mmCIF file of C-alpha atoms in Angstrom:
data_model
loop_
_atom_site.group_PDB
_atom_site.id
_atom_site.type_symbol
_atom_site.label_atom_id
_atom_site.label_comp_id
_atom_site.label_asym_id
_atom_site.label_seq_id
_atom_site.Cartn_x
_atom_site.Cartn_y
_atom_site.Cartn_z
ATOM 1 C CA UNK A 1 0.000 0.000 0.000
ATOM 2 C CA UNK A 2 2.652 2.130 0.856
ATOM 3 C CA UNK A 3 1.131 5.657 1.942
ATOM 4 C CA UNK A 4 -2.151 5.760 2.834
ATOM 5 C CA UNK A 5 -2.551 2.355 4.225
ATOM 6 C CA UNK A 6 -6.481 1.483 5.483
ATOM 7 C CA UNK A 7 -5.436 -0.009 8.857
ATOM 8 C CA UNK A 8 -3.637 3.096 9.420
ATOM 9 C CA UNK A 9 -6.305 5.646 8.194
ATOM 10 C CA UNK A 10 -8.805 3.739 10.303
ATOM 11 C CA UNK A 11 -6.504 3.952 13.473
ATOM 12 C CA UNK A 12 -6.129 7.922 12.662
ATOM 13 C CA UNK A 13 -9.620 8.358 12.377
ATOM 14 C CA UNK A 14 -10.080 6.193 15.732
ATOM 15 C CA UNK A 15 -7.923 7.853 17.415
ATOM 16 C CA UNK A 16 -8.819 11.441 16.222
ATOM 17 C CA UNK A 17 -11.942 10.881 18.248
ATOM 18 C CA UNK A 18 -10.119 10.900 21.248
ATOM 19 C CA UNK A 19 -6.932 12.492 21.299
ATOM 20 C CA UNK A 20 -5.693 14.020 17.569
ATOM 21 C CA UNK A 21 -2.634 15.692 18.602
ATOM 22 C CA UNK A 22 -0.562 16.244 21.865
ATOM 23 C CA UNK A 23 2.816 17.962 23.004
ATOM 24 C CA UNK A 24 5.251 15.101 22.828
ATOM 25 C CA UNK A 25 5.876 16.359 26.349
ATOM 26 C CA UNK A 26 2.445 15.408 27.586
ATOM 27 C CA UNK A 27 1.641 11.378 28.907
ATOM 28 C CA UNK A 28 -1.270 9.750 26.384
ATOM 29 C CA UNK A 29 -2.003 6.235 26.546
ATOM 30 C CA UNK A 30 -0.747 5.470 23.280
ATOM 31 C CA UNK A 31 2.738 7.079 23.885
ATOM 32 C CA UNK A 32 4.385 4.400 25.787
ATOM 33 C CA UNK A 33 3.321 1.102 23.936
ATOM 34 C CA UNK A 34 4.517 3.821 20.247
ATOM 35 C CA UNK A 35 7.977 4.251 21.891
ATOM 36 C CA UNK A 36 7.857 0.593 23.318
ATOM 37 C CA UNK A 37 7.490 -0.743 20.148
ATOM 38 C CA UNK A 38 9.775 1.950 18.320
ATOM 39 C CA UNK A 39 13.113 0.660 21.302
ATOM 40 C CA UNK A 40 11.750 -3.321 20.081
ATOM 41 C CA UNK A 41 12.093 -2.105 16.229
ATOM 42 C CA UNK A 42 15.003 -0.935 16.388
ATOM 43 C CA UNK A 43 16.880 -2.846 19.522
ATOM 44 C CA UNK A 44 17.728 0.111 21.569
ATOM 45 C CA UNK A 45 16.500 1.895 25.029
ATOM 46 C CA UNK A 46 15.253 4.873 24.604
ATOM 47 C CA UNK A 47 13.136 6.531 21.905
ATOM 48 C CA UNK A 48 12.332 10.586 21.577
ATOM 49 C CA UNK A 49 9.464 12.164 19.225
ATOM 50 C CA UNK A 50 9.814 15.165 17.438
ATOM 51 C CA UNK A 51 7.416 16.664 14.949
ATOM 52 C CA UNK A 52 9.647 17.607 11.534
ATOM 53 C CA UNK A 53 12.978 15.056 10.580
ATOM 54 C CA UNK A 54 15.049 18.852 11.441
ATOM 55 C CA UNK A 55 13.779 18.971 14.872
ATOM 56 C CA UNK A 56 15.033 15.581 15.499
ATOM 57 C CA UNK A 57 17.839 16.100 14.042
ATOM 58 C CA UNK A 58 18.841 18.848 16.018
ATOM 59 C CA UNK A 59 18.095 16.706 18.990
ATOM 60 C CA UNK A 60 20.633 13.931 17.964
ATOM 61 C CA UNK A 61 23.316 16.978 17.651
ATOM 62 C CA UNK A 62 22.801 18.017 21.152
ATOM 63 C CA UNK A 63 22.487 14.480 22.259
ATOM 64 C CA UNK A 64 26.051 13.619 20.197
ATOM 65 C CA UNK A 65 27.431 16.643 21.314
ATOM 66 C CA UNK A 66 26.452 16.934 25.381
ATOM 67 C CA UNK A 67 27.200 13.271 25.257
ATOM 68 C CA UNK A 68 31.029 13.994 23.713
ATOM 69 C CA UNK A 69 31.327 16.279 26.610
ATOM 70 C CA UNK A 70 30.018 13.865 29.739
ATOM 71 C CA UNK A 71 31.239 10.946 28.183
ATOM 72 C CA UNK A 72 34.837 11.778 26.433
ATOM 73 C CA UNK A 73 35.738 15.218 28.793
ATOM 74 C CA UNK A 74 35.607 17.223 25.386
ATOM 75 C CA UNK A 75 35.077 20.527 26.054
ATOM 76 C CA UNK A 76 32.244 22.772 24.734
ATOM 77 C CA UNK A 77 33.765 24.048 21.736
ATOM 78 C CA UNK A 78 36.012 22.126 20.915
ATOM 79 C CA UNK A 79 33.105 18.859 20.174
ATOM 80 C CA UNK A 80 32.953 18.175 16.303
ATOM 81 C CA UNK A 81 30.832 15.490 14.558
ATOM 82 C CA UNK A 82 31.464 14.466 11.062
ATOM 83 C CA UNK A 83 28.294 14.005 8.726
ATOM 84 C CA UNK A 84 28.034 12.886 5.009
ATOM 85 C CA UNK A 85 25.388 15.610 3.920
ATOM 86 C CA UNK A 86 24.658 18.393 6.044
ATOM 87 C CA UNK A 87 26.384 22.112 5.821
ATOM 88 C CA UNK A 88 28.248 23.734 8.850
ATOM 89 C CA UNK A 89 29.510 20.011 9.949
ATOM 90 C CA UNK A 90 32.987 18.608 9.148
ATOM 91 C CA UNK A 91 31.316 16.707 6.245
ATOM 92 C CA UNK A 92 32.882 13.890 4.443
ATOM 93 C CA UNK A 93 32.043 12.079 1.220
ATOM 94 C CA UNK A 94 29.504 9.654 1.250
ATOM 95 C CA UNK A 95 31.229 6.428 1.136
ATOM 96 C CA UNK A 96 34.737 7.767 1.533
ATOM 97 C CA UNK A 97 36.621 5.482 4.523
ATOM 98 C CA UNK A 98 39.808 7.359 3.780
ATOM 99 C CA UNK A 99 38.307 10.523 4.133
ATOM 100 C CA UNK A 100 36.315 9.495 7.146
ATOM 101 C CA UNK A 101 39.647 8.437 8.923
ATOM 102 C CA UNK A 102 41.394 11.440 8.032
ATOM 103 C CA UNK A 103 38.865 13.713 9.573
ATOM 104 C CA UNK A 104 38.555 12.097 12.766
ATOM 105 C CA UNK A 105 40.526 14.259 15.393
ATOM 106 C CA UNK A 106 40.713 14.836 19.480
ATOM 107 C CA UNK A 107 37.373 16.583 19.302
ATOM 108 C CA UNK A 108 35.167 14.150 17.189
ATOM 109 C CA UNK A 109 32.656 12.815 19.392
ATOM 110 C CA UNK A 110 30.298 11.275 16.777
ATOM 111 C CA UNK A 111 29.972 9.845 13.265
ATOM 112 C CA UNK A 112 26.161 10.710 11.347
ATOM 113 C CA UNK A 113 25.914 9.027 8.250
ATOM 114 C CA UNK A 114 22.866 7.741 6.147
ATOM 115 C CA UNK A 115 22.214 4.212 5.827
ATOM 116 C CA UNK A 116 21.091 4.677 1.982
ATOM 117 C CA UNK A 117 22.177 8.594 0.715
ATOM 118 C CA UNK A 118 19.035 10.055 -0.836
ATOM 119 C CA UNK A 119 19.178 13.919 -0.750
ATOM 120 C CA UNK A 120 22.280 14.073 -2.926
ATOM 121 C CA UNK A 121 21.138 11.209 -5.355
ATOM 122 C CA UNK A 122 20.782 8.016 -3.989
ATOM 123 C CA UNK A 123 23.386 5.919 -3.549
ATOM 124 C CA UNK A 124 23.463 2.663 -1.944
ATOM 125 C CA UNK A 125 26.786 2.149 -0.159
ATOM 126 C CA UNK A 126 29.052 -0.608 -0.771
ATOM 127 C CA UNK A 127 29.241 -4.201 0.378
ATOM 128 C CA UNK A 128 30.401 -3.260 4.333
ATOM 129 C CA UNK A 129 30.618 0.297 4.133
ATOM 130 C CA UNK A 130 28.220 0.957 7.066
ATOM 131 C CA UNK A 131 30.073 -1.982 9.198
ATOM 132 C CA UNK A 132 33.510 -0.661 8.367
ATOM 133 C CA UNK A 133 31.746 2.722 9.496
ATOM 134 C CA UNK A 134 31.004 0.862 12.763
ATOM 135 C CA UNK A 135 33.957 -0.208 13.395
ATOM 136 C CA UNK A 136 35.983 3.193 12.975
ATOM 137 C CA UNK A 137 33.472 4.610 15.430
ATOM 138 C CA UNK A 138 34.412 1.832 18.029
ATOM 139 C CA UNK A 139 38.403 2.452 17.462
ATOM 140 C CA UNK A 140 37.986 5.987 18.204
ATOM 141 C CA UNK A 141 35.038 5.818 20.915
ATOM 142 C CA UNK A 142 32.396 8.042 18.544
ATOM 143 C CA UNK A 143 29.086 7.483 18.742
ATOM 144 C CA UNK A 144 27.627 5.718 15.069
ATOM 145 C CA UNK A 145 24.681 7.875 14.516
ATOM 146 C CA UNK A 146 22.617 6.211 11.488
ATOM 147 C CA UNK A 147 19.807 8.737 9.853
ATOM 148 C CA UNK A 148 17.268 5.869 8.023
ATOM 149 C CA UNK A 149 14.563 8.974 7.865
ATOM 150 C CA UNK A 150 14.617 8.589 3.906
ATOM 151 C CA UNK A 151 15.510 4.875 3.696
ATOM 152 C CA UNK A 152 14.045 3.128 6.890
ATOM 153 C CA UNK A 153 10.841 1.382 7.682
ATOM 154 C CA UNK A 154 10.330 -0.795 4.327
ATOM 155 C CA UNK A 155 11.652 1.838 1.834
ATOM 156 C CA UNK A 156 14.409 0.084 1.321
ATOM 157 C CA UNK A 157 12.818 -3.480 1.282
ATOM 158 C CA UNK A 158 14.227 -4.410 5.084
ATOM 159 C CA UNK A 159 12.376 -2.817 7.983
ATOM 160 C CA UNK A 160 15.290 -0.715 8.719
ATOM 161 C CA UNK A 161 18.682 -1.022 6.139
ATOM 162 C CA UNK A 162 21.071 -0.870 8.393
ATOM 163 C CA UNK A 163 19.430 -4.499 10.293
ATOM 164 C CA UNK A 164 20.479 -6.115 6.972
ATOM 165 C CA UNK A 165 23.863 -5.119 6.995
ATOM 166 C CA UNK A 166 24.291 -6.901 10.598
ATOM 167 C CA UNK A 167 25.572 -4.234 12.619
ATOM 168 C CA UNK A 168 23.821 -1.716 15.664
ATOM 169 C CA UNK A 169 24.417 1.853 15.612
ATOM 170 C CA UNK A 170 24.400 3.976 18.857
ATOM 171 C CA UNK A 171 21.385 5.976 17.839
ATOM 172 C CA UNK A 172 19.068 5.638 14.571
ATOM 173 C CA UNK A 173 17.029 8.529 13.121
ATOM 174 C CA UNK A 174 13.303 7.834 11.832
ATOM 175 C CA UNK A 175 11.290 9.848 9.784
ATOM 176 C CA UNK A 176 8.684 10.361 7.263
ATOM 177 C CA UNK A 177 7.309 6.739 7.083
ATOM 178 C CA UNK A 178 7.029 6.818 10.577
ATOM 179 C CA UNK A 179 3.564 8.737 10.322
ATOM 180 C CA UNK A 180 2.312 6.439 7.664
ATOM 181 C CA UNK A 181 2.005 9.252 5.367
ATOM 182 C CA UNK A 182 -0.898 11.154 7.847
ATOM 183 C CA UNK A 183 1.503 13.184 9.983
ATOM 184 C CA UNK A 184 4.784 14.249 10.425
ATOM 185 C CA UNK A 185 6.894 12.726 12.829
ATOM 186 C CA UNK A 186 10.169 11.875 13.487
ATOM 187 C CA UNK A 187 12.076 9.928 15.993
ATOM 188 C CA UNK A 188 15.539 9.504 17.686
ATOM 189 C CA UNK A 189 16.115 5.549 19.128
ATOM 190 C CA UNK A 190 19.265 5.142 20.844
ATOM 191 C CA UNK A 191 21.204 3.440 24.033
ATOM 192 C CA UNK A 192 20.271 5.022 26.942
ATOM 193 C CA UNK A 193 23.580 6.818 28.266
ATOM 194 C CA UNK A 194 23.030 8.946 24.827
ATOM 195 C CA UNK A 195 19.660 10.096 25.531
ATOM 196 C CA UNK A 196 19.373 10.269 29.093
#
């Protein structure tokens, strides 16, 4: 069905007639058993809802960052995080594991890549680029911050990419499928001493 699935219009509609929308900051009885299921989906601890795929975003920045200062005694400006796409990081080529090692310094706390790169044309990454991603991230003690907003939850024919490749980032960033094409959502799933 893809967007615009019946079970999910009907549970909308259902649900409309009780409770449409609500701060994310306010208990509901559907919020627990959503971010229950979202920690189960995804095998991690904790899950966060934002509204837009930039909000949450932004949160998994602040997360990466306050957690490179708890965690790794970086101080406040001198925390860096290397991304694959977005401006005003220390950005990388997608699929560059040269590049990726040579920008790693003192004051990289975390790595955020995209399991499948769809923004700048798509491109699927190579045979173990995401585990050899993994692995740098473990060498250095970075966090492995995967962004599946474009390519997770059956876009890319696997529930979430990155499951198929056999490895388990620190934190994993949902979007648009995640409201089933009704409402815009986002999420950030990760272990719990990064969103704590």
């Amino acid at each position: 069905y893809g967007y615009s699935h019946p079970k999910i219009l009907g549970t909308l509609l259902s649900q409309a007639g009780r409770l449409s929308l609500c701060s994310k900051n306010l208990y509901h009885d559907q919020l627990s058993g959503f971010l229950e299921k979202l920690c189960l989906l995804t095998r991690m601890d904790k899950a966060i809802l934002a509204n837009s795929i930039f909000e949450i975003r932004e949160i998994a920045v602040k997360a990466a960052k306050t957690w490179g200062i708890q965690r790794k005694g970086l101080q406040p400006d001198q925390v860096e995080i290397i991304t694959t796409t977005p401006r005003g990081f220390r950005t990388v080529p997608y699929g560059d594991l040269k590049a990726l090692h040579k920008m790693i310094n003192s004051g990289t706390c975390a790595v955020i890549t995209e399991s499948i790169q769809n923004k700048s044309g798509l491109k699927i990454p190579e045979k173990d680029y995401l585990l050899e991603v993994a692995r740098i991230c473990r060498e250095y003690n970075l966090l492995f911050i995967l962004d599946e907003s474009q390519s997770g939850l059956g876009r890319s024919g696997e529930l979430l990419f990155y499951q198929s490749e056999n490895i388990q980032p620190d934190a994993v960033i949902l979007g648009q499928a995640l409201g089933g094409g009704f409402l815009t959502t986002s999420a950030l799933v990760g272990r719990i001493d990064l969103l704590s």
